[in-house]
mmCIF file of C-alpha atoms in Angstrom:
data_model
loop_
_atom_site.group_PDB
_atom_site.id
_atom_site.type_symbol
_atom_site.label_atom_id
_atom_site.label_comp_id
_atom_site.label_asym_id
_atom_site.label_seq_id
_atom_site.Cartn_x
_atom_site.Cartn_y
_atom_site.Cartn_z
ATOM 1 C CA UNK A 228 9.847 -3.752 -1.543
ATOM 2 C CA UNK A 229 6.659 -3.354 0.459
ATOM 3 C CA UNK A 230 5.850 -3.358 4.132
ATOM 4 C CA UNK A 231 3.762 -2.311 7.187
ATOM 5 C CA UNK A 232 1.103 0.357 6.764
ATOM 6 C CA UNK A 233 2.575 3.516 8.253
ATOM 7 C CA UNK A 234 0.741 5.741 10.705
ATOM 8 C CA UNK A 235 1.411 9.401 11.363
ATOM 9 C CA UNK A 236 -0.055 9.434 14.876
ATOM 10 C CA UNK A 237 0.924 7.622 18.081
ATOM 11 C CA UNK A 238 -0.738 4.558 19.550
ATOM 12 C CA UNK A 239 0.634 5.071 23.041
ATOM 13 C CA UNK A 240 -2.567 4.107 24.843
ATOM 14 C CA UNK A 241 -2.799 0.689 23.220
ATOM 15 C CA UNK A 242 0.922 -0.046 23.248
ATOM 16 C CA UNK A 243 1.621 0.926 26.828
ATOM 17 C CA UNK A 244 -1.635 -0.428 28.251
ATOM 18 C CA UNK A 245 -0.959 -3.787 26.647
ATOM 19 C CA UNK A 246 2.807 -3.610 27.292
ATOM 20 C CA UNK A 247 2.566 -4.377 23.599
ATOM 21 C CA UNK A 248 3.795 -7.202 21.402
ATOM 22 C CA UNK A 249 3.674 -7.083 17.424
ATOM 23 C CA UNK A 250 3.032 -9.600 13.531
ATOM 24 C CA UNK A 251 2.905 -12.281 9.191
ATOM 25 C CA UNK A 252 0.817 -13.900 6.374
ATOM 26 C CA UNK A 253 -0.261 -16.487 3.029
ATOM 27 C CA UNK A 254 -2.314 -17.596 -0.439
ATOM 28 C CA UNK A 255 -5.230 -19.702 -1.780
ATOM 29 C CA UNK A 256 -6.920 -21.857 -4.341
ATOM 30 C CA UNK A 257 -10.282 -23.419 -5.378
ATOM 31 C CA UNK A 258 -13.650 -23.060 -7.017
ATOM 32 C CA UNK A 259 -15.381 -19.751 -7.570
ATOM 33 C CA UNK A 260 -18.554 -19.032 -5.604
ATOM 34 C CA UNK A 261 -21.746 -17.806 -7.254
ATOM 35 C CA UNK A 262 -22.321 -15.280 -4.476
ATOM 36 C CA UNK A 263 -19.616 -13.025 -5.889
ATOM 37 C CA UNK A 264 -22.187 -11.768 -8.370
ATOM 38 C CA UNK A 265 -25.502 -12.799 -6.823
ATOM 39 C CA UNK A 266 -27.481 -10.066 -5.098
ATOM 40 C CA UNK A 267 -27.671 -10.339 -1.311
ATOM 41 C CA UNK A 268 -30.725 -9.570 0.854
ATOM 42 C CA UNK A 269 -29.197 -6.139 1.477
ATOM 43 C CA UNK A 270 -29.252 -5.418 -2.249
ATOM 44 C CA UNK A 271 -25.554 -5.688 -3.183
ATOM 45 C CA UNK A 272 -23.389 -8.412 -4.667
ATOM 46 C CA UNK A 273 -21.103 -10.030 -2.098
ATOM 47 C CA UNK A 274 -18.035 -8.657 -3.859
ATOM 48 C CA UNK A 275 -19.388 -5.123 -3.417
ATOM 49 C CA UNK A 276 -20.610 -5.487 0.171
ATOM 50 C CA UNK A 277 -19.140 -2.770 2.369
ATOM 51 C CA UNK A 278 -20.570 -4.081 5.651
ATOM 52 C CA UNK A 279 -22.703 -6.907 7.006
ATOM 53 C CA UNK A 280 -25.755 -4.691 6.425
ATOM 54 C CA UNK A 281 -25.358 -5.312 2.691
ATOM 55 C CA UNK A 282 -26.147 -8.969 3.398
ATOM 56 C CA UNK A 283 -29.192 -8.036 5.448
ATOM 57 C CA UNK A 284 -27.170 -8.427 8.670
ATOM 58 C CA UNK A 285 -24.818 -11.012 10.162
ATOM 59 C CA UNK A 286 -27.225 -13.913 9.608
ATOM 60 C CA UNK A 287 -27.303 -13.113 5.905
ATOM 61 C CA UNK A 288 -23.506 -12.851 5.756
ATOM 62 C CA UNK A 289 -23.099 -16.182 7.539
ATOM 63 C CA UNK A 290 -25.556 -17.850 5.154
ATOM 64 C CA UNK A 291 -23.781 -16.457 2.084
ATOM 65 C CA UNK A 292 -20.381 -17.498 3.397
ATOM 66 C CA UNK A 293 -21.570 -21.007 4.217
ATOM 67 C CA UNK A 294 -22.954 -21.294 0.697
ATOM 68 C CA UNK A 295 -19.473 -20.541 -0.659
ATOM 69 C CA UNK A 296 -18.088 -23.073 1.817
ATOM 70 C CA UNK A 297 -14.449 -22.134 1.501
ATOM 71 C CA UNK A 298 -11.900 -19.457 2.395
ATOM 72 C CA UNK A 299 -8.482 -19.002 0.801
ATOM 73 C CA UNK A 300 -5.829 -17.464 3.073
ATOM 74 C CA UNK A 301 -2.140 -17.005 2.407
ATOM 75 C CA UNK A 302 1.105 -16.908 4.412
ATOM 76 C CA UNK A 303 -0.517 -17.566 7.781
ATOM 77 C CA UNK A 304 1.832 -19.790 9.825
ATOM 78 C CA UNK A 305 -0.135 -21.600 12.515
ATOM 79 C CA UNK A 306 2.346 -20.470 15.178
ATOM 80 C CA UNK A 307 2.184 -16.801 14.121
ATOM 81 C CA UNK A 308 0.023 -14.718 16.503
ATOM 82 C CA UNK A 309 -2.098 -17.814 17.246
ATOM 83 C CA UNK A 310 -3.377 -18.136 13.665
ATOM 84 C CA UNK A 311 -3.602 -21.919 13.963
ATOM 85 C CA UNK A 312 -6.215 -21.682 16.717
ATOM 86 C CA UNK A 313 -7.969 -18.797 14.984
ATOM 87 C CA UNK A 314 -8.371 -20.807 11.787
ATOM 88 C CA UNK A 315 -9.579 -23.823 13.759
ATOM 89 C CA UNK A 316 -12.045 -21.619 15.639
ATOM 90 C CA UNK A 317 -13.468 -20.150 12.433
ATOM 91 C CA UNK A 318 -13.905 -23.580 10.862
ATOM 92 C CA UNK A 319 -15.566 -24.968 13.975
ATOM 93 C CA UNK A 320 -17.924 -22.007 14.307
ATOM 94 C CA UNK A 321 -19.068 -21.734 10.696
ATOM 95 C CA UNK A 322 -18.217 -25.058 9.070
ATOM 96 C CA UNK A 323 -16.240 -23.267 6.359
ATOM 97 C CA UNK A 324 -13.051 -24.930 5.157
ATOM 98 C CA UNK A 325 -9.843 -22.874 5.091
ATOM 99 C CA UNK A 326 -7.067 -23.401 2.581
ATOM 100 C CA UNK A 327 -3.805 -21.887 3.861
ATOM 101 C CA UNK A 328 -1.269 -21.537 1.071
ATOM 102 C CA UNK A 329 2.440 -20.809 1.459
ATOM 103 C CA UNK A 330 2.331 -20.338 5.259
ATOM 104 C CA UNK A 331 5.981 -19.292 5.432
ATOM 105 C CA UNK A 332 5.662 -16.626 2.727
ATOM 106 C CA UNK A 333 5.979 -12.853 2.998
ATOM 107 C CA UNK A 334 3.682 -9.854 2.675
ATOM 108 C CA UNK A 335 5.109 -9.272 -0.810
ATOM 109 C CA UNK A 336 4.138 -12.829 -1.741
ATOM 110 C CA UNK A 337 0.562 -11.974 -0.779
ATOM 111 C CA UNK A 338 0.452 -8.928 -3.038
ATOM 112 C CA UNK A 339 2.047 -10.914 -5.858
ATOM 113 C CA UNK A 340 -0.647 -13.577 -5.472
ATOM 114 C CA UNK A 341 -3.400 -10.968 -5.826
ATOM 115 C CA UNK A 342 -1.889 -9.352 -8.917
ATOM 116 C CA UNK A 343 -0.855 -12.565 -10.676
ATOM 117 C CA UNK A 344 -4.128 -14.409 -9.980
ATOM 118 C CA UNK A 345 -6.573 -11.582 -10.546
ATOM 119 C CA UNK A 346 -10.108 -13.005 -10.953
ATOM 120 C CA UNK A 347 -8.809 -16.580 -10.637
ATOM 121 C CA UNK A 348 -10.415 -19.179 -8.362
ATOM 122 C CA UNK A 349 -7.044 -19.805 -6.674
ATOM 123 C CA UNK A 350 -6.495 -16.195 -5.633
ATOM 124 C CA UNK A 351 -6.329 -15.327 -1.921
ATOM 125 C CA UNK A 352 -9.587 -14.057 -0.431
ATOM 126 C CA UNK A 353 -7.935 -12.096 2.356
ATOM 127 C CA UNK A 354 -4.455 -10.900 3.225
ATOM 128 C CA UNK A 355 -2.612 -10.059 6.454
ATOM 129 C CA UNK A 356 -0.065 -7.433 5.490
ATOM 130 C CA UNK A 357 2.726 -5.423 6.998
ATOM 131 C CA UNK A 358 1.754 -1.750 7.106
ATOM 132 C CA UNK A 359 3.742 -0.595 4.091
ATOM 133 C CA UNK A 360 2.434 -3.587 2.133
ATOM 134 C CA UNK A 361 -1.133 -2.614 3.006
ATOM 135 C CA UNK A 362 -0.513 0.965 1.884
ATOM 136 C CA UNK A 363 0.983 -0.282 -1.358
ATOM 137 C CA UNK A 364 -1.876 -2.698 -2.057
ATOM 138 C CA UNK A 365 -4.436 0.011 -1.325
ATOM 139 C CA UNK A 366 -2.747 2.522 -3.615
ATOM 140 C CA UNK A 367 -2.670 -0.092 -6.406
ATOM 141 C CA UNK A 368 -6.445 -0.606 -6.158
ATOM 142 C CA UNK A 369 -6.107 -4.246 -5.063
ATOM 143 C CA UNK A 370 -8.310 -4.126 -1.955
ATOM 144 C CA UNK A 371 -12.061 -4.087 -1.333
ATOM 145 C CA UNK A 372 -13.432 -1.616 1.248
ATOM 146 C CA UNK A 373 -15.262 -3.357 4.074
ATOM 147 C CA UNK A 374 -16.128 -2.174 7.586
ATOM 148 C CA UNK A 375 -16.483 -4.814 10.293
ATOM 149 C CA UNK A 376 -19.111 -4.402 13.015
ATOM 150 C CA UNK A 377 -16.608 -2.821 15.433
ATOM 151 C CA UNK A 378 -14.918 -0.666 12.799
ATOM 152 C CA UNK A 379 -15.757 2.528 14.707
ATOM 153 C CA UNK A 380 -13.932 1.157 17.781
ATOM 154 C CA UNK A 381 -10.661 0.859 15.882
ATOM 155 C CA UNK A 382 -8.655 4.063 16.547
ATOM 156 C CA UNK A 383 -8.700 6.413 13.565
ATOM 157 C CA UNK A 384 -4.909 6.290 13.277
ATOM 158 C CA UNK A 385 -5.002 2.515 12.948
ATOM 159 C CA UNK A 386 -7.264 2.098 9.931
ATOM 160 C CA UNK A 387 -7.971 3.358 6.450
ATOM 161 C CA UNK A 388 -11.043 5.578 6.794
ATOM 162 C CA UNK A 389 -12.780 3.832 3.879
ATOM 163 C CA UNK A 390 -12.154 0.339 5.258
ATOM 164 C CA UNK A 391 -9.558 -0.789 2.701
ATOM 165 C CA UNK A 392 -7.342 -2.088 5.525
ATOM 166 C CA UNK A 393 -7.056 -1.883 9.299
ATOM 167 C CA UNK A 394 -4.595 -2.892 12.007
ATOM 168 C CA UNK A 395 -5.286 -6.292 13.533
ATOM 169 C CA UNK A 396 -2.434 -7.207 15.927
ATOM 170 C CA UNK A 397 1.010 -5.928 16.786
ATOM 171 C CA UNK A 398 4.138 -6.252 18.885
ATOM 172 C CA UNK A 399 7.665 -5.060 19.591
ATOM 173 C CA UNK A 400 10.907 -6.002 17.917
ATOM 174 C CA UNK A 401 12.647 -8.378 20.321
ATOM 175 C CA UNK A 402 15.720 -10.554 20.775
ATOM 176 C CA UNK A 403 15.134 -14.280 21.306
ATOM 177 C CA UNK A 404 17.869 -16.531 22.633
ATOM 178 C CA UNK A 405 18.471 -20.221 23.339
ATOM 179 C CA UNK A 406 19.850 -19.986 26.890
ATOM 180 C CA UNK A 407 21.217 -23.532 26.706
ATOM 181 C CA UNK A 408 23.371 -22.697 23.683
ATOM 182 C CA UNK A 409 24.287 -19.122 24.587
ATOM 183 C CA UNK A 410 26.168 -18.462 27.830
ATOM 184 C CA UNK A 411 24.726 -14.978 28.357
ATOM 185 C CA UNK A 412 21.721 -13.951 26.281
ATOM 186 C CA UNK A 413 21.932 -10.491 24.653
ATOM 187 C CA UNK A 414 19.609 -7.804 25.999
ATOM 188 C CA UNK A 415 20.317 -4.985 23.551
ATOM 189 C CA UNK A 416 21.362 -4.404 19.959
ATOM 190 C CA UNK A 417 24.766 -3.288 21.240
ATOM 191 C CA UNK A 418 25.198 -6.708 22.864
ATOM 192 C CA UNK A 419 24.760 -8.442 19.498
ATOM 193 C CA UNK A 420 28.169 -7.188 18.377
ATOM 194 C CA UNK A 421 29.972 -9.066 21.152
ATOM 195 C CA UNK A 422 32.411 -11.754 19.924
ATOM 196 C CA UNK A 423 30.524 -14.376 21.974
ATOM 197 C CA UNK A 424 27.792 -14.463 19.303
ATOM 198 C CA UNK A 425 29.744 -15.614 16.232
ATOM 199 C CA UNK A 426 27.365 -16.895 13.548
ATOM 200 C CA UNK A 427 24.363 -16.728 15.877
ATOM 201 C CA UNK A 428 22.261 -13.642 15.043
ATOM 202 C CA UNK A 429 19.488 -14.306 12.516
ATOM 203 C CA UNK A 430 16.467 -12.481 11.086
ATOM 204 C CA UNK A 431 12.967 -13.598 10.159
ATOM 205 C CA UNK A 432 13.340 -13.118 6.418
ATOM 206 C CA UNK A 433 14.947 -10.561 4.123
ATOM 207 C CA UNK A 434 14.173 -6.909 4.990
ATOM 208 C CA UNK A 435 13.543 -6.069 1.340
ATOM 209 C CA UNK A 436 10.616 -8.503 1.353
ATOM 210 C CA UNK A 437 9.545 -9.327 4.909
ATOM 211 C CA UNK A 438 7.991 -6.940 7.433
ATOM 212 C CA UNK A 439 9.573 -8.642 10.453
ATOM 213 C CA UNK A 440 13.098 -8.289 9.061
ATOM 214 C CA UNK A 441 12.430 -4.703 7.962
ATOM 215 C CA UNK A 442 11.260 -3.945 11.500
ATOM 216 C CA UNK A 443 14.522 -5.365 12.840
ATOM 217 C CA UNK A 444 16.525 -2.996 10.633
ATOM 218 C CA UNK A 445 14.392 -0.022 11.730
ATOM 219 C CA UNK A 446 14.869 -0.988 15.379
ATOM 220 C CA UNK A 447 18.621 -1.325 14.864
ATOM 221 C CA UNK A 448 18.660 2.128 13.276
ATOM 222 C CA UNK A 449 16.984 3.641 16.340
ATOM 223 C CA UNK A 450 19.567 1.882 18.521
ATOM 224 C CA UNK A 451 22.485 3.318 16.539
ATOM 225 C CA UNK A 452 21.815 7.004 16.093
ATOM 226 C CA UNK A 453 19.247 6.696 13.334
ATOM 227 C CA UNK A 454 15.647 7.842 13.301
ATOM 228 C CA UNK A 455 12.353 7.227 11.538
ATOM 229 C CA UNK A 456 13.790 9.501 8.827
ATOM 230 C CA UNK A 457 17.102 7.661 8.685
ATOM 231 C CA UNK A 458 17.187 3.847 8.558
ATOM 232 C CA UNK A 459 20.729 3.672 7.138
ATOM 233 C CA UNK A 460 22.368 3.187 10.584
ATOM 234 C CA UNK A 461 20.306 0.002 10.934
ATOM 235 C CA UNK A 462 21.656 -1.318 7.642
ATOM 236 C CA UNK A 463 25.151 -0.332 8.709
ATOM 237 C CA UNK A 464 24.651 -2.162 12.014
ATOM 238 C CA UNK A 465 23.862 -5.443 10.290
ATOM 239 C CA UNK A 466 26.818 -4.806 7.997
ATOM 240 C CA UNK A 467 28.991 -4.625 11.120
ATOM 241 C CA UNK A 468 27.407 -7.846 12.403
ATOM 242 C CA UNK A 469 28.344 -9.466 9.086
ATOM 243 C CA UNK A 470 31.925 -8.175 9.262
ATOM 244 C CA UNK A 471 32.239 -9.381 12.852
ATOM 245 C CA UNK A 472 31.071 -12.835 11.798
ATOM 246 C CA UNK A 473 28.002 -12.653 14.038
ATOM 247 C CA UNK A 474 25.314 -12.374 11.323
ATOM 248 C CA UNK A 475 23.633 -15.658 10.467
ATOM 249 C CA UNK A 476 22.049 -15.689 6.951
ATOM 250 C CA UNK A 477 19.636 -18.534 7.825
ATOM 251 C CA UNK A 478 16.078 -17.165 7.878
ATOM 252 C CA UNK A 479 14.379 -17.934 11.185
ATOM 253 C CA UNK A 480 11.587 -20.495 11.528
ATOM 254 C CA UNK A 481 10.538 -22.605 14.524
ATOM 255 C CA UNK A 482 12.377 -25.496 12.864
ATOM 256 C CA UNK A 483 15.685 -23.601 12.607
ATOM 257 C CA UNK A 484 15.431 -22.693 16.295
ATOM 258 C CA UNK A 485 14.655 -26.262 17.306
ATOM 259 C CA UNK A 486 17.597 -27.574 15.260
ATOM 260 C CA UNK A 487 19.919 -25.039 16.870
ATOM 261 C CA UNK A 488 20.633 -23.296 13.557
ATOM 262 C CA UNK A 489 19.460 -19.879 14.775
ATOM 263 C CA UNK A 490 20.251 -19.605 18.510
ATOM 264 C CA UNK A 491 19.681 -15.816 18.550
ATOM 265 C CA UNK A 492 16.840 -14.188 16.611
ATOM 266 C CA UNK A 493 15.689 -10.624 16.087
ATOM 267 C CA UNK A 494 11.939 -10.928 15.538
ATOM 268 C CA UNK A 495 8.522 -9.730 16.669
ATOM 269 C CA UNK A 496 7.880 -10.208 20.385
ATOM 270 C CA UNK A 497 4.754 -12.269 19.888
ATOM 271 C CA UNK A 498 6.680 -14.784 17.813
ATOM 272 C CA UNK A 499 9.679 -14.997 20.111
ATOM 273 C CA UNK A 500 7.482 -15.201 23.214
ATOM 274 C CA UNK A 501 5.389 -17.898 21.581
ATOM 275 C CA UNK A 502 8.531 -19.958 20.968
ATOM 276 C CA UNK A 503 9.174 -19.981 24.726
ATOM 277 C CA UNK A 504 6.088 -22.138 25.315
ATOM 278 C CA UNK A 505 6.334 -24.067 22.052
ATOM 279 C CA UNK A 506 9.929 -25.186 22.581
ATOM 280 C CA UNK A 507 9.877 -25.826 26.324
ATOM 281 C CA UNK A 508 8.783 -29.444 25.871
ATOM 282 C CA UNK A 509 11.691 -29.938 23.479
ATOM 283 C CA UNK A 510 14.189 -28.976 26.162
ATOM 284 C CA UNK A 511 14.907 -25.504 24.785
ATOM 285 C CA UNK A 512 15.122 -22.636 27.278
ATOM 286 C CA UNK A 513 14.093 -19.724 25.044
ATOM 287 C CA UNK A 514 14.525 -16.263 26.552
ATOM 288 C CA UNK A 515 13.072 -13.013 25.187
ATOM 289 C CA UNK A 516 14.188 -9.408 25.670
ATOM 290 C CA UNK A 517 12.782 -6.205 24.197
ATOM 291 C CA UNK A 518 15.927 -4.074 23.661
ATOM 292 C CA UNK A 519 15.788 -0.697 25.365
ATOM 293 C CA UNK A 520 18.270 0.789 22.900
ATOM 294 C CA UNK A 521 16.109 -0.037 19.872
ATOM 295 C CA UNK A 522 12.473 0.051 20.973
ATOM 296 C CA UNK A 523 10.304 -0.333 17.863
ATOM 297 C CA UNK A 524 6.731 -1.609 17.472
ATOM 298 C CA UNK A 525 4.345 -2.101 14.570
ATOM 299 C CA UNK A 526 1.032 -3.645 13.597
ATOM 300 C CA UNK A 527 -0.040 -5.886 10.766
ATOM 301 C CA UNK A 528 -3.181 -5.168 8.756
ATOM 302 C CA UNK A 529 -6.190 -7.083 7.501
ATOM 303 C CA UNK A 530 -7.606 -6.536 4.026
ATOM 304 C CA UNK A 531 -9.870 -8.227 1.483
ATOM 305 C CA UNK A 532 -8.788 -8.973 -2.085
ATOM 306 C CA UNK A 533 -10.901 -6.869 -4.459
ATOM 307 C CA UNK A 534 -11.363 -9.962 -6.630
ATOM 308 C CA UNK A 535 -11.793 -12.501 -3.801
ATOM 309 C CA UNK A 536 -13.176 -15.776 -5.194
ATOM 310 C CA UNK A 537 -15.140 -16.228 -1.946
ATOM 311 C CA UNK A 538 -16.177 -12.662 -1.116
ATOM 312 C CA UNK A 539 -18.757 -13.511 1.567
ATOM 313 C CA UNK A 540 -16.404 -15.887 3.383
ATOM 314 C CA UNK A 541 -13.688 -13.209 3.194
ATOM 315 C CA UNK A 542 -15.961 -10.697 4.913
ATOM 316 C CA UNK A 543 -17.088 -13.202 7.534
ATOM 317 C CA UNK A 544 -13.423 -13.962 8.320
ATOM 318 C CA UNK A 545 -12.844 -10.284 9.031
ATOM 319 C CA UNK A 546 -15.909 -10.140 11.288
ATOM 320 C CA UNK A 547 -14.568 -13.140 13.173
ATOM 321 C CA UNK A 548 -11.076 -11.684 13.629
ATOM 322 C CA UNK A 549 -12.481 -8.431 15.012
ATOM 323 C CA UNK A 550 -14.945 -10.105 17.365
ATOM 324 C CA UNK A 551 -13.995 -10.565 21.032
ATOM 325 C CA UNK A 552 -13.186 -14.194 20.254
ATOM 326 C CA UNK A 553 -10.854 -13.296 17.399
ATOM 327 C CA UNK A 554 -9.126 -10.409 19.163
ATOM 328 C CA UNK A 555 -8.540 -12.487 22.298
ATOM 329 C CA UNK A 556 -7.229 -15.176 19.972
ATOM 330 C CA UNK A 557 -4.429 -12.839 18.861
ATOM 331 C CA UNK A 558 -3.799 -11.967 22.501
ATOM 332 C CA UNK A 559 -3.460 -15.677 23.258
ATOM 333 C CA UNK A 560 -0.600 -15.670 20.741
ATOM 334 C CA UNK A 561 1.230 -12.916 22.670
ATOM 335 C CA UNK A 562 0.219 -10.225 20.177
ATOM 336 C CA UNK A 563 -1.543 -7.016 21.183
ATOM 337 C CA UNK A 564 -4.921 -6.812 19.387
ATOM 338 C CA UNK A 565 -6.036 -3.513 17.912
ATOM 339 C CA UNK A 566 -9.231 -3.576 20.003
ATOM 340 C CA UNK A 567 -7.318 -4.149 23.272
ATOM 341 C CA UNK A 568 -8.730 -1.020 24.927
ATOM 342 C CA UNK A 569 -12.255 -1.612 23.612
ATOM 343 C CA UNK A 570 -12.241 -5.167 24.962
ATOM 344 C CA UNK A 571 -10.935 -3.946 28.306
ATOM 345 C CA UNK A 572 -13.698 -1.325 28.530
ATOM 346 C CA UNK A 573 -16.337 -3.900 27.602
ATOM 347 C CA UNK A 574 -14.998 -6.408 30.143
ATOM 348 C CA UNK A 575 -14.309 -8.990 27.430
ATOM 349 C CA UNK A 576 -10.490 -8.831 27.468
ATOM 350 C CA UNK A 577 -8.669 -12.049 28.391
ATOM 351 C CA UNK A 578 -6.811 -10.580 31.373
ATOM 352 C CA UNK A 579 -4.738 -13.715 31.965
ATOM 353 C CA UNK A 580 -3.417 -13.631 28.395
ATOM 354 C CA UNK A 581 -2.758 -9.881 28.617
ATOM 355 C CA UNK A 582 -0.642 -10.421 31.727
ATOM 356 C CA UNK A 583 1.697 -12.701 29.750
ATOM 357 C CA UNK A 584 2.799 -9.990 27.306
ATOM 358 C CA UNK A 585 6.532 -9.289 27.747
ATOM 359 C CA UNK A 586 7.487 -6.151 29.708
ATOM 360 C CA UNK A 587 8.533 -3.041 27.804
ATOM 361 C CA UNK A 588 11.100 -0.751 29.445
ATOM 362 C CA UNK A 589 10.853 1.983 26.823
ATOM 363 C CA UNK A 590 7.422 2.179 25.090
ATOM 364 C CA UNK A 591 7.432 3.060 21.400
ATOM 365 C CA UNK A 592 4.731 5.644 20.710
ATOM 366 C CA UNK A 593 5.563 7.530 17.497
ATOM 367 C CA UNK A 594 5.093 5.518 14.337
ATOM 368 C CA UNK A 595 6.601 6.242 10.914
ATOM 369 C CA UNK A 596 4.506 8.117 8.388
ATOM 370 C CA UNK A 597 3.909 6.742 4.928
ATOM 371 C CA UNK A 598 6.574 9.078 3.524
ATOM 372 C CA UNK A 599 9.097 7.919 6.134
ATOM 373 C CA UNK A 600 8.313 4.269 5.463
ATOM 374 C CA UNK A 601 8.557 4.720 1.691
ATOM 375 C CA UNK A 602 11.934 6.408 2.065
ATOM 376 C CA UNK A 603 13.148 3.689 4.440
ATOM 377 C CA UNK A 604 12.031 0.953 2.041
ATOM 378 C CA UNK A 605 13.906 2.597 -0.811
ATOM 379 C CA UNK A 606 17.067 2.852 1.281
ATOM 380 C CA UNK A 607 16.881 -0.783 2.392
ATOM 381 C CA UNK A 608 16.216 -2.003 -1.138
ATOM 382 C CA UNK A 609 19.211 -0.095 -2.490
ATOM 383 C CA UNK A 610 21.696 -0.857 0.282
ATOM 384 C CA UNK A 611 20.866 -4.094 2.123
ATOM 385 C CA UNK A 612 22.561 -6.550 -0.235
ATOM 386 C CA UNK A 613 25.727 -4.454 -0.337
ATOM 387 C CA UNK A 614 25.858 -4.282 3.469
ATOM 388 C CA UNK A 615 25.782 -8.038 4.028
ATOM 389 C CA UNK A 616 27.661 -9.105 0.897
ATOM 390 C CA UNK A 617 30.749 -11.235 1.126
#
């Protein structure tokens, strides 16, 4: 199992200032570009470029990326943190086509695509990984170091110092609820055990594979006497949900919510909040609560495949995502961008979008270390199936 990149230090300033909200990912496929080996004006091959300066500046990077003409991304649902609009914006700005493979996949699927398609034209150029997944990919030597123009503005605790990966957007674990199907929407993890919610409570994936589901288990642990060092109470909690008949094994998607298959979801706040707008026209009254008894937040991470078939386009994509346009794009999807404070200081933050982030009663400010995350992953991998069996 793999997951979000862990951080030892707190991100209180960003999380509380943004009233935070937190985020998922996909794969690729097409012809190799000559610029992966051709020298750039800055003197390096595109695959070895560590910043735009290695292309002779942004104009050189844009030219090289346009020459490649394509970008392979993987597991980027269009309704996840506003990725649909971000991809459309990139294509409109640079005229580069984007192939989005397996949009409903997991962070582990992204790593598998890199390792199984090494040096192939159909490999993903870039990945958007949960924190533990990013740590794992970096330790396996799968990522290319690259520093975007605003790399220095990303807090030190939210990036790999060499540029292998860096936080992009984040949010809180939340409870979503169809108020037309549920008489009284749950506000806390404790509420989820009530007999009113038989067969209703679903997760976004399997916690042994998906960062969102893993985050739900961590949040449940914090709500039930656990800690960042002890995730077992979260597993036990979902075991109790299963025994009570409240756990719903259907993995959440917008379609399952619309069909009424998953009337209560435990998922990232930016996804649940996004469903409120998305489903309103379909007659669904979707409510969102960030549980005070299990306050847990995390970020996802951007990274470039070391063997990206379109290395210049991959680097231009990162520059776009960390520009004011890209960061405000995440904010427009109810996710808190990593450069929230920098945008606010520069006067380029979309204040209207920031005001729509859901309120947080109990800010989460201490994030799990890599050792804590690794231990939690091991525990979930060993015990999850047993907890919800039967």
